[in-house]
Amino acid sequence: MSQRMASNKEAGPLDITTAAPEDTQGDGIKSRQDQEEKLILTAWQSMSSALQQNSVFKDYKAPGPAQSFLAKQRQSTQARRALSLRLQPR
């Protein structure tokens, strides 16, 4: 029985020599995951910032004076009619 206990102690999971490398690997994995998370967050923030700036600049680049809702509807209707007239066979 004493031999079984001795062999269990040698190969046991609580052995300090085998636990130390696992802890350092765990720390390395956690550190890498933290770095990856920071990179993902940074990329997401810069992408959203770029999209916001793009949408703001689109609004400023609108040609001509401001139009009412009805004026925009008339314009789109006229554009559709002109397109349908061009597509009709003669």
mmCIF file of C-alpha atoms in Angstrom:
data_model
loop_
_atom_site.group_PDB
_atom_site.id
_atom_site.type_symbol
_atom_site.label_atom_id
_atom_site.label_comp_id
_atom_site.label_asym_id
_atom_site.label_seq_id
_atom_site.Cartn_x
_atom_site.Cartn_y
_atom_site.Cartn_z
ATOM 1 C CA MET A 1 0.000 0.000 0.000
ATOM 2 C CA SER A 2 2.847 2.363 0.700
ATOM 3 C CA GLN A 3 4.196 1.740 -2.806
ATOM 4 C CA ARG A 4 0.821 2.739 -4.340
ATOM 5 C CA MET A 5 0.774 5.961 -2.371
ATOM 6 C CA ALA A 6 4.334 6.729 -3.359
ATOM 7 C CA SER A 7 3.590 6.104 -7.039
ATOM 8 C CA ASN A 8 0.435 8.257 -6.844
ATOM 9 C CA LYS A 9 2.410 11.067 -5.267
ATOM 10 C CA GLU A 10 5.020 10.933 -8.011
ATOM 11 C CA ALA A 11 2.485 11.073 -10.840
ATOM 12 C CA GLY A 12 -0.201 13.077 -9.046
ATOM 13 C CA PRO A 13 -1.712 16.246 -10.483
ATOM 14 C CA LEU A 14 -0.622 18.248 -7.438
ATOM 15 C CA ASP A 15 3.052 17.789 -8.185
ATOM 16 C CA ILE A 16 4.712 21.219 -8.097
ATOM 17 C CA THR A 17 7.099 20.471 -10.962
ATOM 18 C CA THR A 18 4.261 19.673 -13.382
ATOM 19 C CA ALA A 19 1.928 22.453 -12.178
ATOM 20 C CA ALA A 20 4.372 25.297 -12.766
ATOM 21 C CA PRO A 21 4.702 24.928 -16.570
ATOM 22 C CA GLU A 22 0.923 24.694 -16.929
ATOM 23 C CA ASP A 23 0.495 27.937 -14.991
ATOM 24 C CA THR A 24 2.981 29.775 -17.192
ATOM 25 C CA GLN A 25 1.267 28.437 -20.299
ATOM 26 C CA GLY A 26 -2.085 29.553 -18.918
ATOM 27 C CA ASP A 27 -0.695 33.014 -18.267
ATOM 28 C CA GLY A 28 0.746 33.127 -21.781
ATOM 29 C CA ILE A 29 -2.571 32.098 -23.306
ATOM 30 C CA LYS A 30 -4.462 34.643 -21.211
ATOM 31 C CA SER A 31 -1.987 37.360 -22.164
ATOM 32 C CA ARG A 32 -2.335 36.503 -25.849
ATOM 33 C CA GLN A 33 -6.130 36.477 -25.589
ATOM 34 C CA ASP A 34 -6.017 39.893 -23.907
ATOM 35 C CA GLN A 35 -3.822 41.246 -26.711
ATOM 36 C CA GLU A 36 -6.132 39.819 -29.375
ATOM 37 C CA GLU A 37 -9.159 41.306 -27.625
ATOM 38 C CA LYS A 38 -7.500 44.724 -27.487
ATOM 39 C CA LEU A 39 -6.628 44.525 -31.192
ATOM 40 C CA ILE A 40 -10.185 43.549 -32.097
ATOM 41 C CA LEU A 41 -11.622 46.391 -30.025
ATOM 42 C CA THR A 42 -9.207 48.890 -31.570
ATOM 43 C CA ALA A 43 -10.072 47.717 -35.082
ATOM 44 C CA TRP A 44 -13.797 47.903 -34.317
ATOM 45 C CA GLN A 45 -13.495 51.423 -32.919
ATOM 46 C CA SER A 46 -11.474 52.698 -35.864
ATOM 47 C CA MET A 47 -13.869 51.088 -38.345
ATOM 48 C CA SER A 48 -16.929 52.588 -36.664
ATOM 49 C CA SER A 49 -15.221 55.966 -36.479
ATOM 50 C CA ALA A 50 -14.390 55.822 -40.188
ATOM 51 C CA LEU A 51 -17.971 54.864 -41.039
ATOM 52 C CA GLN A 52 -19.339 57.722 -38.955
ATOM 53 C CA GLN A 53 -17.022 60.213 -40.634
ATOM 54 C CA ASN A 54 -17.979 58.856 -44.040
ATOM 55 C CA SER A 55 -21.684 59.269 -43.336
ATOM 56 C CA VAL A 56 -21.163 62.798 -41.987
ATOM 57 C CA PHE A 57 -19.225 63.811 -45.087
ATOM 58 C CA LYS A 58 -21.876 62.274 -47.351
ATOM 59 C CA ASP A 59 -24.476 64.508 -45.748
ATOM 60 C CA TYR A 60 -22.323 67.584 -46.316
ATOM 61 C CA LYS A 61 -21.648 66.693 -49.943
ATOM 62 C CA ALA A 62 -25.322 66.669 -50.889
ATOM 63 C CA PRO A 63 -25.635 68.661 -54.128
ATOM 64 C CA GLY A 64 -27.918 71.636 -54.386
ATOM 65 C CA PRO A 65 -30.162 73.221 -51.811
ATOM 66 C CA ALA A 66 -32.089 71.272 -49.210
ATOM 67 C CA GLN A 67 -35.188 69.595 -50.611
ATOM 68 C CA SER A 68 -38.487 68.765 -49.009
ATOM 69 C CA PHE A 69 -39.794 65.223 -48.897
ATOM 70 C CA LEU A 70 -42.238 65.908 -51.744
ATOM 71 C CA ALA A 71 -39.527 67.423 -53.920
ATOM 72 C CA LYS A 72 -37.388 64.286 -53.460
ATOM 73 C CA GLN A 73 -40.372 62.080 -54.343
ATOM 74 C CA ARG A 74 -41.089 64.072 -57.491
ATOM 75 C CA GLN A 75 -37.467 63.857 -58.513
ATOM 76 C CA SER A 76 -37.291 60.066 -58.043
ATOM 77 C CA THR A 77 -40.597 59.602 -59.914
ATOM 78 C CA GLN A 78 -39.331 61.681 -62.821
ATOM 79 C CA ALA A 79 -36.095 59.680 -62.901
ATOM 80 C CA ARG A 80 -38.033 56.374 -63.016
ATOM 81 C CA ARG A 81 -40.275 57.663 -65.827
ATOM 82 C CA ALA A 82 -37.293 58.824 -67.848
ATOM 83 C CA LEU A 83 -35.598 55.460 -67.367
ATOM 84 C CA SER A 84 -38.711 53.521 -68.385
ATOM 85 C CA LEU A 85 -39.082 55.683 -71.523
ATOM 86 C CA ARG A 86 -35.483 54.921 -72.501
ATOM 87 C CA LEU A 87 -35.962 51.182 -71.943
ATOM 88 C CA GLN A 88 -39.158 50.912 -74.040
ATOM 89 C CA PRO A 89 -38.627 49.551 -77.569
ATOM 90 C CA ARG A 90 -39.392 51.993 -80.381
#
